[in-house]
Amino acid sequence: MTYTFGLDTFGDRNSDADGTPASHAQTIRNVAEEGVFAEQAGVDFFGIGEHHTEYFPMPAGDVVLAAIAARTERIRLGSAVTVLSSDDPVRVFQRYSTLNALSGGRAEVILGRGSSIESFPLFGYDLADYEELFEEKATLFAELLKGGPVTWEGKTRPPLLNQDVVPHTESGPFPVWIGVGGNPQSVIRAARLGFSLALAIIGGPPDRFAAYSQLFQRALEKFGRPPLPVLVHSPGHIAATDEQAKAEFWPRWRELIALVAAERGFAIPTKESFDAETGPHGALYVGSPETVARKIATNLRALDATRFDLKYGMPGLTHDQLMTNIELYGREVIPRVRDLLS
Amino acid sequence: MMRELSRLAVLGSGHVGPVIARLAVKAGYPVAIATSGDPEDIALITELVIPGAQPRWASDAVADADIVVLAIPLHRFGDIDPAPLDGKLVVDAMNYWPASDGVLEPFEDGGSSEIVARRLAGSTVVKALNHIGYHELEDRARPAGAPDRRAAGVAGDDPAAVATVAGLVDRIGYDPVRLESLRAGRVLQPGGPVFGVVLGLPEFEQAVRQDTRSLT
């Protein structure tokens, strides 16, 4: 079995060592450095998730990925995720097939909504139309990916009649995944469209997703498709010791959740729930390389998944802390997980 | 002799419906699950994610049910035909959550379950199972008497219906906290003190007592 290991970021706004927030511009330059360093540390994939907020100033991750592509040779580069519902599938295809060209075939796309809702009002979409937007646009995206002229008609964008969409890819479709956060019907959709499955597990016990992984493979059979890989995306933070990782991450995580809680109207989680999430049965990978490696290995096995993407960082962490996280993930966690799984 | 448990129809096979259905199957309830479409479309989901439940057409599931659980996105509620639900006990597990799902004009004025009940005039509506996240609902369930058991609110205007749903909540793994009206159930909504946190009974009761949103 071949396993691959990625890092994802939302462009979490950095702070300086004294707690002063870094500018959006500096944060974006730091993300480019982090992507280049991820390759040097031995990471297989670097993903950037689309967000439009003050604390995740990352609406155009593909531009940053292009900068990383120009300075790297091996690491695969993709979105994590692209909010397809509020974008134009033709433009998404064009941006990522351009990235694919620049990087010599290293582009990937993960489609989904993520927790991102800001793009809907920003671009004039209604959240109540989310399902229809995603279904139609994902179906069109699957058509575009095949290459060749596309004929398509729907309600969410103008029709295409025998349209050649450029740039053509050199060697067939690039990998596309659908991010799923707990809706089994989204698992069926990924199988139906022939996209791989990205399980976004950001809270609660990861092993509850085992049924989703089985559901995906059974649905692929039903649609007459070959097996496709499953990836697990979860947040975390790695430092030299468990104590240090938790001490760095908890206040930043609490701040972020409190901010989102205030925006969206849910109650703020307790330290107890943080401890449960960072424990062996929770969704957060916070700790020393050994702690995090064991948890990754356990969950990849439990979920029959072959890729793990750690969403690293949190608004308010420093660039240095993130570089240490990347180094420990690449040089210690990944080899250790491969060991544990062999 | 023990009375047989109520038959449940769970409408909705998205994030929430399957979790409630799994918990109810585990608690021994006969459970049917339905969407707006063909049960064949959710046969695989049911087999793997909700083993023990029956995928059915919504009309059949509702006709045979004692309790109907609404676990569909609230913006699809308008598609539900109220007539087959006449005379049924309906559990409203939906939420009006504009910050997450967008604004819905009909729900801008008042408690969402009160508005649901107004449209389902022939049904008895109880608000429950809406305020604990779908990713936690199953994991935090505990048998009665467990020291780390958590509480869940049950709100409705009909005390007998509230008692029935409190029994369901108890059997699936939470200490039910009864609220005397759908209006009082506003405390369980997004923005309220128990939405999105999983509290033990004393903390839950205190949070609900201190809240005044049902008075506004």
PDB file of N, CA, C and O in Angstrom, chain A residues 113 117 126-131 181-185 188 203-205 208 211-212 214-216 218-219 222 263-270 272-273 277, chain B residues 13-15 18 22 35 40-42 44-45 47-49 75 97-104 134-136 139-140 150 190-197:
ATOM      1  N   ARG A 113     -17.521  22.742   0.017  1.00  0.00           N
ATOM      2  CA  ARG A 113     -17.926  24.016   0.576  1.00  0.00           C
ATOM      3  C   ARG A 113     -16.978  24.391   1.699  1.00  0.00           C
ATOM      4  O   ARG A 113     -16.779  25.555   1.993  1.00  0.00           O
ATOM      5  N   ILE A 117     -18.528  30.125   4.074  1.00  0.00           N
ATOM      6  CA  ILE A 117     -19.809  30.583   3.573  1.00  0.00           C
ATOM      7  C   ILE A 117     -19.730  32.028   3.081  1.00  0.00           C
ATOM      8  O   ILE A 117     -20.653  32.520   2.464  1.00  0.00           O
ATOM      9  N   ASP A 126     -26.998  32.623  -3.232  1.00  0.00           N
ATOM     10  CA  ASP A 126     -27.851  32.389  -2.077  1.00  0.00           C
ATOM     11  C   ASP A 126     -27.491  31.033  -1.474  1.00  0.00           C
ATOM     12  O   ASP A 126     -27.487  30.013  -2.169  1.00  0.00           O
ATOM     13  N   LEU A 127     -27.199  31.050  -0.167  1.00  0.00           N
ATOM     14  CA  LEU A 127     -26.824  29.792   0.499  1.00  0.00           C
ATOM     15  C   LEU A 127     -27.909  28.730   0.389  1.00  0.00           C
ATOM     16  O   LEU A 127     -27.632  27.535   0.413  1.00  0.00           O
ATOM     17  N   ALA A 128     -29.151  29.173   0.257  1.00  0.00           N
ATOM     18  CA  ALA A 128     -30.243  28.203   0.143  1.00  0.00           C
ATOM     19  C   ALA A 128     -30.148  27.404  -1.161  1.00  0.00           C
ATOM     20  O   ALA A 128     -30.718  26.327  -1.280  1.00  0.00           O
ATOM     21  N   ASP A 129     -29.393  27.935  -2.144  1.00  0.00           N
ATOM     22  CA  ASP A 129     -29.238  27.222  -3.423  1.00  0.00           C
ATOM     23  C   ASP A 129     -28.009  26.313  -3.427  1.00  0.00           C
ATOM     24  O   ASP A 129     -27.618  25.800  -4.473  1.00  0.00           O
ATOM     25  N   TYR A 130     -27.398  26.161  -2.263  1.00  0.00           N
ATOM     26  CA  TYR A 130     -26.108  25.483  -2.195  1.00  0.00           C
ATOM     27  C   TYR A 130     -26.104  24.128  -2.900  1.00  0.00           C
ATOM     28  O   TYR A 130     -25.219  23.824  -3.698  1.00  0.00           O
ATOM     29  N   GLU A 131     -27.113  23.314  -2.607  1.00  0.00           N
ATOM     30  CA  GLU A 131     -27.161  21.954  -3.145  1.00  0.00           C
ATOM     31  C   GLU A 131     -27.189  21.955  -4.671  1.00  0.00           C
ATOM     32  O   GLU A 131     -26.434  21.244  -5.324  1.00  0.00           O
ATOM     33  N   GLY A 181     -18.163  16.332   4.657  1.00  0.00           N
ATOM     34  CA  GLY A 181     -18.069  16.579   6.092  1.00  0.00           C
ATOM     35  C   GLY A 181     -19.035  15.759   6.917  1.00  0.00           C
ATOM     36  O   GLY A 181     -19.138  15.965   8.118  1.00  0.00           O
ATOM     37  N   GLY A 182     -19.768  14.862   6.323  1.00  0.00           N
ATOM     38  CA  GLY A 182     -20.687  14.037   7.125  1.00  0.00           C
ATOM     39  C   GLY A 182     -22.007  13.738   6.437  1.00  0.00           C
ATOM     40  O   GLY A 182     -22.870  13.091   7.015  1.00  0.00           O
ATOM     41  N   ASN A 183     -22.169  14.204   5.203  1.00  0.00           N
ATOM     42  CA  ASN A 183     -23.409  13.921   4.488  1.00  0.00           C
ATOM     43  C   ASN A 183     -23.199  12.711   3.565  1.00  0.00           C
ATOM     44  O   ASN A 183     -22.452  12.793   2.595  1.00  0.00           O
ATOM     45  N   PRO A 184     -23.845  11.574   3.874  1.00  0.00           N
ATOM     46  CA  PRO A 184     -23.591  10.369   3.069  1.00  0.00           C
ATOM     47  C   PRO A 184     -24.001  10.544   1.602  1.00  0.00           C
ATOM     48  O   PRO A 184     -23.457   9.878   0.721  1.00  0.00           O
ATOM     49  N   GLN A 185     -24.945  11.439   1.336  1.00  0.00           N
ATOM     50  CA  GLN A 185     -25.342  11.651  -0.064  1.00  0.00           C
ATOM     51  C   GLN A 185     -24.218  12.306  -0.866  1.00  0.00           C
ATOM     52  O   GLN A 185     -24.129  12.125  -2.080  1.00  0.00           O
ATOM     53  N   ILE A 188     -22.014   9.486  -2.100  1.00  0.00           N
ATOM     54  CA  ILE A 188     -22.589   8.868  -3.299  1.00  0.00           C
ATOM     55  C   ILE A 188     -22.297   9.735  -4.531  1.00  0.00           C
ATOM     56  O   ILE A 188     -21.958   9.240  -5.598  1.00  0.00           O
ATOM     57  N   GLY A 203     -14.244  17.394  13.867  1.00  0.00           N
ATOM     58  CA  GLY A 203     -14.758  17.269  15.221  1.00  0.00           C
ATOM     59  C   GLY A 203     -15.356  15.899  15.420  1.00  0.00           C
ATOM     60  O   GLY A 203     -15.823  15.287  14.461  1.00  0.00           O
ATOM     61  N   GLY A 204     -15.305  15.413  16.647  1.00  0.00           N
ATOM     62  CA  GLY A 204     -15.895  14.116  16.949  1.00  0.00           C
ATOM     63  C   GLY A 204     -14.967  12.967  16.584  1.00  0.00           C
ATOM     64  O   GLY A 204     -13.894  13.178  16.005  1.00  0.00           O
ATOM     65  N   PRO A 205     -15.356  11.750  16.928  1.00  0.00           N
ATOM     66  CA  PRO A 205     -14.478  10.594  16.709  1.00  0.00           C
ATOM     67  C   PRO A 205     -14.336  10.240  15.226  1.00  0.00           C
ATOM     68  O   PRO A 205     -15.333  10.045  14.532  1.00  0.00           O
ATOM     69  N   ARG A 208     -16.073   7.095  13.153  1.00  0.00           N
ATOM     70  CA  ARG A 208     -17.455   7.049  12.690  1.00  0.00           C
ATOM     71  C   ARG A 208     -17.538   7.199  11.157  1.00  0.00           C
ATOM     72  O   ARG A 208     -18.576   6.920  10.563  1.00  0.00           O
ATOM     73  N   ALA A 211     -17.773   3.867   7.939  1.00  0.00           N
ATOM     74  CA  ALA A 211     -18.903   3.453   7.106  1.00  0.00           C
ATOM     75  C   ALA A 211     -18.952   4.262   5.802  1.00  0.00           C
ATOM     76  O   ALA A 211     -19.378   3.752   4.767  1.00  0.00           O
ATOM     77  N   TYR A 212     -18.480   5.520   5.862  1.00  0.00           N
ATOM     78  CA  TYR A 212     -18.488   6.368   4.667  1.00  0.00           C
ATOM     79  C   TYR A 212     -17.473   5.866   3.643  1.00  0.00           C
ATOM     80  O   TYR A 212     -17.700   5.925   2.435  1.00  0.00           O
ATOM     81  N   GLN A 214     -16.465   2.743   3.332  1.00  0.00           N
ATOM     82  CA  GLN A 214     -17.063   1.535   2.722  1.00  0.00           C
ATOM     83  C   GLN A 214     -18.159   1.921   1.740  1.00  0.00           C
ATOM     84  O   GLN A 214     -18.268   1.345   0.655  1.00  0.00           O
ATOM     85  N   LEU A 215     -18.964   2.882   2.146  1.00  0.00           N
ATOM     86  CA  LEU A 215     -20.051   3.345   1.277  1.00  0.00           C
ATOM     87  C   LEU A 215     -19.492   3.841  -0.061  1.00  0.00           C
ATOM     88  O   LEU A 215     -20.045   3.565  -1.124  1.00  0.00           O
ATOM     89  N   PHE A 216     -18.374   4.559   0.007  1.00  0.00           N
ATOM     90  CA  PHE A 216     -17.750   5.099  -1.209  1.00  0.00           C
ATOM     91  C   PHE A 216     -17.326   3.970  -2.144  1.00  0.00           C
ATOM     92  O   PHE A 216     -17.637   4.001  -3.341  1.00  0.00           O
ATOM     93  N   ARG A 218     -18.339   0.853  -2.217  1.00  0.00           N
ATOM     94  CA  ARG A 218     -19.517   0.113  -2.710  1.00  0.00           C
ATOM     95  C   ARG A 218     -20.264   0.920  -3.779  1.00  0.00           C
ATOM     96  O   ARG A 218     -20.751   0.363  -4.764  1.00  0.00           O
ATOM     97  N   ALA A 219     -20.336   2.220  -3.583  1.00  0.00           N
ATOM     98  CA  ALA A 219     -21.023   3.059  -4.573  1.00  0.00           C
ATOM     99  C   ALA A 219     -20.241   3.098  -5.884  1.00  0.00           C
ATOM    100  O   ALA A 219     -20.831   3.067  -6.967  1.00  0.00           O
ATOM    101  N   LYS A 222     -21.112   0.056  -7.685  1.00  0.00           N
ATOM    102  CA  LYS A 222     -22.458   0.168  -8.221  1.00  0.00           C
ATOM    103  C   LYS A 222     -22.485   0.994  -9.517  1.00  0.00           C
ATOM    104  O   LYS A 222     -23.236   0.697 -10.440  1.00  0.00           O
ATOM    105  N   GLU A 263     -19.922  34.795  15.236  1.00  0.00           N
ATOM    106  CA  GLU A 263     -20.459  35.093  13.908  1.00  0.00           C
ATOM    107  C   GLU A 263     -21.693  34.249  13.598  1.00  0.00           C
ATOM    108  O   GLU A 263     -22.629  34.696  12.966  1.00  0.00           O
ATOM    109  N   ARG A 264     -21.646  32.985  14.006  1.00  0.00           N
ATOM    110  CA  ARG A 264     -22.675  32.056  13.571  1.00  0.00           C
ATOM    111  C   ARG A 264     -23.665  31.653  14.649  1.00  0.00           C
ATOM    112  O   ARG A 264     -24.634  30.953  14.368  1.00  0.00           O
ATOM    113  N   GLY A 265     -23.410  32.033  15.899  1.00  0.00           N
ATOM    114  CA  GLY A 265     -24.386  31.752  16.940  1.00  0.00           C
ATOM    115  C   GLY A 265     -24.350  30.329  17.460  1.00  0.00           C
ATOM    116  O   GLY A 265     -25.352  29.637  17.486  1.00  0.00           O
ATOM    117  N   PHE A 266     -23.191  29.854  17.844  1.00  0.00           N
ATOM    118  CA  PHE A 266     -23.177  28.632  18.640  1.00  0.00           C
ATOM    119  C   PHE A 266     -22.305  28.859  19.864  1.00  0.00           C
ATOM    120  O   PHE A 266     -21.544  29.826  19.930  1.00  0.00           O
ATOM    121  N   ALA A 267     -22.457  27.984  20.855  1.00  0.00           N
ATOM    122  CA  ALA A 267     -21.778  28.210  22.119  1.00  0.00           C
ATOM    123  C   ALA A 267     -20.303  27.818  22.005  1.00  0.00           C
ATOM    124  O   ALA A 267     -19.925  26.990  21.195  1.00  0.00           O
ATOM    125  N   ILE A 268     -19.474  28.446  22.830  1.00  0.00           N
ATOM    126  CA  ILE A 268     -18.029  28.256  22.766  1.00  0.00           C
ATOM    127  C   ILE A 268     -17.651  26.941  23.444  1.00  0.00           C
ATOM    128  O   ILE A 268     -18.118  26.647  24.530  1.00  0.00           O
ATOM    129  N   PRO A 269     -16.800  26.144  22.789  1.00  0.00           N
ATOM    130  CA  PRO A 269     -16.433  24.858  23.383  1.00  0.00           C
ATOM    131  C   PRO A 269     -15.548  25.035  24.621  1.00  0.00           C
ATOM    132  O   PRO A 269     -14.881  26.052  24.781  1.00  0.00           O
ATOM    133  N   THR A 270     -15.575  24.033  25.445  1.00  0.00           N
ATOM    134  CA  THR A 270     -14.839  24.080  26.696  1.00  0.00           C
ATOM    135  C   THR A 270     -13.450  23.468  26.523  1.00  0.00           C
ATOM    136  O   THR A 270     -13.185  22.782  25.544  1.00  0.00           O
ATOM    137  N   GLU A 272     -12.496  21.085  28.220  1.00  0.00           N
ATOM    138  CA  GLU A 272     -12.790  19.649  28.269  1.00  0.00           C
ATOM    139  C   GLU A 272     -13.004  19.085  26.858  1.00  0.00           C
ATOM    140  O   GLU A 272     -12.510  18.002  26.529  1.00  0.00           O
ATOM    141  N   SER A 273     -13.735  19.830  26.025  1.00  0.00           N
ATOM    142  CA  SER A 273     -13.976  19.310  24.678  1.00  0.00           C
ATOM    143  C   SER A 273     -12.699  19.371  23.830  1.00  0.00           C
ATOM    144  O   SER A 273     -12.464  18.514  22.988  1.00  0.00           O
ATOM    145  N   GLU A 277     -10.960  16.262  21.978  1.00  0.00           N
ATOM    146  CA  GLU A 277     -10.614  16.279  20.551  1.00  0.00           C
ATOM    147  C   GLU A 277      -9.131  15.984  20.315  1.00  0.00           C
ATOM    148  O   GLU A 277      -8.760  15.433  19.281  1.00  0.00           O
TER     149      GLU A 277
ATOM    150  N   SER B  13     -31.850  12.357   4.738  1.00  0.00           N
ATOM    151  CA  SER B  13     -30.707  11.451   4.784  1.00  0.00           C
ATOM    152  C   SER B  13     -29.421  12.224   4.538  1.00  0.00           C
ATOM    153  O   SER B  13     -28.530  11.787   3.829  1.00  0.00           O
ATOM    154  N   GLY B  14     -29.339  13.414   5.139  1.00  0.00           N
ATOM    155  CA  GLY B  14     -28.147  14.250   4.990  1.00  0.00           C
ATOM    156  C   GLY B  14     -27.223  14.076   6.183  1.00  0.00           C
ATOM    157  O   GLY B  14     -26.877  12.965   6.554  1.00  0.00           O
ATOM    158  N   HIS B  15     -26.826  15.206   6.796  1.00  0.00           N
ATOM    159  CA  HIS B  15     -25.924  15.137   7.940  1.00  0.00           C
ATOM    160  C   HIS B  15     -26.609  14.555   9.174  1.00  0.00           C
ATOM    161  O   HIS B  15     -26.031  13.763   9.903  1.00  0.00           O
ATOM    162  N   PRO B  18     -29.372  10.448   9.287  1.00  0.00           N
ATOM    163  CA  PRO B  18     -28.771   9.146   9.561  1.00  0.00           C
ATOM    164  C   PRO B  18     -28.278   8.984  10.997  1.00  0.00           C
ATOM    165  O   PRO B  18     -28.335   7.889  11.546  1.00  0.00           O
ATOM    166  N   ARG B  22     -29.638   6.096  13.373  1.00  0.00           N
ATOM    167  CA  ARG B  22     -28.734   5.101  13.993  1.00  0.00           C
ATOM    168  C   ARG B  22     -28.976   4.983  15.483  1.00  0.00           C
ATOM    169  O   ARG B  22     -29.040   3.879  16.036  1.00  0.00           O
ATOM    170  N   THR B  35     -36.276  10.032   1.918  1.00  0.00           N
ATOM    171  CA  THR B  35     -35.947  11.347   1.368  1.00  0.00           C
ATOM    172  C   THR B  35     -37.120  11.756   0.483  1.00  0.00           C
ATOM    173  O   THR B  35     -38.160  11.093   0.471  1.00  0.00           O
ATOM    174  N   GLU B  40     -34.713   3.430  -3.271  1.00  0.00           N
ATOM    175  CA  GLU B  40     -33.578   2.729  -3.897  1.00  0.00           C
ATOM    176  C   GLU B  40     -32.310   3.602  -3.856  1.00  0.00           C
ATOM    177  O   GLU B  40     -31.205   3.098  -3.687  1.00  0.00           O
ATOM    178  N   ASP B  41     -32.508   4.939  -3.952  1.00  0.00           N
ATOM    179  CA  ASP B  41     -31.363   5.857  -3.952  1.00  0.00           C
ATOM    180  C   ASP B  41     -30.616   5.883  -2.622  1.00  0.00           C
ATOM    181  O   ASP B  41     -29.453   6.276  -2.567  1.00  0.00           O
ATOM    182  N   ILE B  42     -31.308   5.523  -1.540  1.00  0.00           N
ATOM    183  CA  ILE B  42     -30.625   5.539  -0.240  1.00  0.00           C
ATOM    184  C   ILE B  42     -30.459   4.124   0.321  1.00  0.00           C
ATOM    185  O   ILE B  42     -30.125   3.944   1.493  1.00  0.00           O
ATOM    186  N   LEU B  44     -28.150   1.870  -0.347  1.00  0.00           N
ATOM    187  CA  LEU B  44     -26.757   1.605   0.011  1.00  0.00           C
ATOM    188  C   LEU B  44     -26.356   2.377   1.277  1.00  0.00           C
ATOM    189  O   LEU B  44     -25.673   1.843   2.158  1.00  0.00           O
ATOM    190  N   ILE B  45     -26.815   3.629   1.343  1.00  0.00           N
ATOM    191  CA  ILE B  45     -26.543   4.442   2.543  1.00  0.00           C
ATOM    192  C   ILE B  45     -27.129   3.750   3.764  1.00  0.00           C
ATOM    193  O   ILE B  45     -26.489   3.631   4.814  1.00  0.00           O
ATOM    194  N   GLU B  47     -27.929   0.557   4.194  1.00  0.00           N
ATOM    195  CA  GLU B  47     -27.262  -0.712   4.493  1.00  0.00           C
ATOM    196  C   GLU B  47     -25.955  -0.494   5.253  1.00  0.00           C
ATOM    197  O   GLU B  47     -25.661  -1.200   6.217  1.00  0.00           O
ATOM    198  N   LEU B  48     -25.170   0.499   4.829  1.00  0.00           N
ATOM    199  CA  LEU B  48     -23.835   0.657   5.400  1.00  0.00           C
ATOM    200  C   LEU B  48     -23.776   1.645   6.558  1.00  0.00           C
ATOM    201  O   LEU B  48     -23.003   1.475   7.481  1.00  0.00           O
ATOM    202  N   VAL B  49     -24.577   2.695   6.486  1.00  0.00           N
ATOM    203  CA  VAL B  49     -24.463   3.753   7.499  1.00  0.00           C
ATOM    204  C   VAL B  49     -25.533   3.614   8.589  1.00  0.00           C
ATOM    205  O   VAL B  49     -25.310   3.986   9.737  1.00  0.00           O
ATOM    206  N   HIS B  75     -34.765  25.024   4.399  1.00  0.00           N
ATOM    207  CA  HIS B  75     -35.242  25.679   3.163  1.00  0.00           C
ATOM    208  C   HIS B  75     -36.014  24.699   2.270  1.00  0.00           C
ATOM    209  O   HIS B  75     -36.651  25.119   1.312  1.00  0.00           O
ATOM    210  N   TRP B  97     -30.845  28.823  10.760  1.00  0.00           N
ATOM    211  CA  TRP B  97     -29.485  29.251  11.095  1.00  0.00           C
ATOM    212  C   TRP B  97     -28.952  30.106   9.951  1.00  0.00           C
ATOM    213  O   TRP B  97     -28.144  29.654   9.134  1.00  0.00           O
ATOM    214  N   PRO B  98     -29.425  31.363   9.885  1.00  0.00           N
ATOM    215  CA  PRO B  98     -29.076  32.196   8.725  1.00  0.00           C
ATOM    216  C   PRO B  98     -27.575  32.387   8.540  1.00  0.00           C
ATOM    217  O   PRO B  98     -27.107  32.445   7.399  1.00  0.00           O
ATOM    218  N   ALA B  99     -26.817  32.451   9.645  1.00  0.00           N
ATOM    219  CA  ALA B  99     -25.375  32.689   9.503  1.00  0.00           C
ATOM    220  C   ALA B  99     -24.687  31.515   8.821  1.00  0.00           C
ATOM    221  O   ALA B  99     -23.600  31.660   8.262  1.00  0.00           O
ATOM    222  N   SER B 100     -25.292  30.355   8.865  1.00  0.00           N
ATOM    223  CA  SER B 100     -24.675  29.203   8.239  1.00  0.00           C
ATOM    224  C   SER B 100     -25.356  28.798   6.933  1.00  0.00           C
ATOM    225  O   SER B 100     -24.716  28.312   6.010  1.00  0.00           O
ATOM    226  N   ASP B 101     -26.682  28.992   6.869  1.00  0.00           N
ATOM    227  CA  ASP B 101     -27.447  28.462   5.736  1.00  0.00           C
ATOM    228  C   ASP B 101     -28.150  29.525   4.909  1.00  0.00           C
ATOM    229  O   ASP B 101     -28.836  29.195   3.946  1.00  0.00           O
ATOM    230  N   GLY B 102     -28.007  30.779   5.292  1.00  0.00           N
ATOM    231  CA  GLY B 102     -28.668  31.847   4.547  1.00  0.00           C
ATOM    232  C   GLY B 102     -29.999  32.252   5.161  1.00  0.00           C
ATOM    233  O   GLY B 102     -30.577  31.528   5.981  1.00  0.00           O
ATOM    234  N   VAL B 103     -30.478  33.411   4.737  1.00  0.00           N
ATOM    235  CA  VAL B 103     -31.720  33.976   5.285  1.00  0.00           C
ATOM    236  C   VAL B 103     -32.925  33.352   4.593  1.00  0.00           C
ATOM    237  O   VAL B 103     -32.940  33.183   3.380  1.00  0.00           O
ATOM    238  N   LEU B 104     -33.934  32.974   5.379  1.00  0.00           N
ATOM    239  CA  LEU B 104     -35.208  32.493   4.840  1.00  0.00           C
ATOM    240  C   LEU B 104     -36.306  33.405   5.384  1.00  0.00           C
ATOM    241  O   LEU B 104     -36.574  33.403   6.593  1.00  0.00           O
ATOM    242  N   TYR B 134     -24.401  17.193  14.724  1.00  0.00           N
ATOM    243  CA  TYR B 134     -24.503  15.830  14.194  1.00  0.00           C
ATOM    244  C   TYR B 134     -23.211  15.046  14.406  1.00  0.00           C
ATOM    245  O   TYR B 134     -23.224  13.835  14.479  1.00  0.00           O
ATOM    246  N   HIS B 135     -22.074  15.751  14.495  1.00  0.00           N
ATOM    247  CA  HIS B 135     -20.804  15.058  14.671  1.00  0.00           C
ATOM    248  C   HIS B 135     -20.599  14.600  16.111  1.00  0.00           C
ATOM    249  O   HIS B 135     -19.706  13.834  16.401  1.00  0.00           O
ATOM    250  N   GLU B 136     -21.447  15.094  17.037  1.00  0.00           N
ATOM    251  CA  GLU B 136     -21.279  14.740  18.452  1.00  0.00           C
ATOM    252  C   GLU B 136     -22.421  13.908  18.998  1.00  0.00           C
ATOM    253  O   GLU B 136     -22.285  13.239  20.021  1.00  0.00           O
ATOM    254  N   ASP B 139     -21.687  10.220  19.596  1.00  0.00           N
ATOM    255  CA  ASP B 139     -20.544   9.984  20.470  1.00  0.00           C
ATOM    256  C   ASP B 139     -20.845  10.332  21.928  1.00  0.00           C
ATOM    257  O   ASP B 139     -20.316   9.714  22.847  1.00  0.00           O
ATOM    258  N   ARG B 140     -21.670  11.341  22.149  1.00  0.00           N
ATOM    259  CA  ARG B 140     -21.920  11.782  23.520  1.00  0.00           C
ATOM    260  C   ARG B 140     -23.095  11.069  24.172  1.00  0.00           C
ATOM    261  O   ARG B 140     -23.366  11.291  25.358  1.00  0.00           O
ATOM    262  N   ARG B 150     -25.248  13.516  29.224  1.00  0.00           N
ATOM    263  CA  ARG B 150     -25.548  14.904  28.914  1.00  0.00           C
ATOM    264  C   ARG B 150     -27.053  15.104  28.766  1.00  0.00           C
ATOM    265  O   ARG B 150     -27.816  14.134  28.707  1.00  0.00           O
ATOM    266  N   PRO B 190     -30.139  28.232  17.327  1.00  0.00           N
ATOM    267  CA  PRO B 190     -28.859  28.889  17.080  1.00  0.00           C
ATOM    268  C   PRO B 190     -28.832  30.269  17.745  1.00  0.00           C
ATOM    269  O   PRO B 190     -29.828  30.986  17.706  1.00  0.00           O
ATOM    270  N   GLY B 191     -27.704  30.597  18.350  1.00  0.00           N
ATOM    271  CA  GLY B 191     -27.607  31.847  19.088  1.00  0.00           C
ATOM    272  C   GLY B 191     -27.957  31.674  20.557  1.00  0.00           C
ATOM    273  O   GLY B 191     -27.648  32.527  21.381  1.00  0.00           O
ATOM    274  N   GLY B 192     -28.625  30.574  20.897  1.00  0.00           N
ATOM    275  CA  GLY B 192     -29.002  30.308  22.277  1.00  0.00           C
ATOM    276  C   GLY B 192     -27.869  29.672  23.067  1.00  0.00           C
ATOM    277  O   GLY B 192     -26.855  29.279  22.499  1.00  0.00           O
ATOM    278  N   PRO B 193     -28.078  29.559  24.385  1.00  0.00           N
ATOM    279  CA  PRO B 193     -26.977  29.159  25.269  1.00  0.00           C
ATOM    280  C   PRO B 193     -26.602  27.680  25.197  1.00  0.00           C
ATOM    281  O   PRO B 193     -25.561  27.296  25.712  1.00  0.00           O
ATOM    282  N   VAL B 194     -27.439  26.840  24.595  1.00  0.00           N
ATOM    283  CA  VAL B 194     -27.115  25.411  24.556  1.00  0.00           C
ATOM    284  C   VAL B 194     -26.886  24.915  23.133  1.00  0.00           C
ATOM    285  O   VAL B 194     -26.648  23.731  22.916  1.00  0.00           O
ATOM    286  N   PHE B 195     -26.939  25.820  22.152  1.00  0.00           N
ATOM    287  CA  PHE B 195     -26.762  25.404  20.767  1.00  0.00           C
ATOM    288  C   PHE B 195     -25.276  25.164  20.486  1.00  0.00           C
ATOM    289  O   PHE B 195     -24.457  26.063  20.602  1.00  0.00           O
ATOM    290  N   GLY B 196     -24.952  23.923  20.164  1.00  0.00           N
ATOM    291  CA  GLY B 196     -23.564  23.620  19.810  1.00  0.00           C
ATOM    292  C   GLY B 196     -22.671  23.235  20.977  1.00  0.00           C
ATOM    293  O   GLY B 196     -21.507  22.930  20.766  1.00  0.00           O
ATOM    294  N   VAL B 197     -23.184  23.263  22.197  1.00  0.00           N
ATOM    295  CA  VAL B 197     -22.412  22.706  23.323  1.00  0.00           C
ATOM    296  C   VAL B 197     -23.189  21.536  23.901  1.00  0.00           C
ATOM    297  O   VAL B 197     -24.411  21.482  23.824  1.00  0.00           O
TER     298      VAL B 197
END
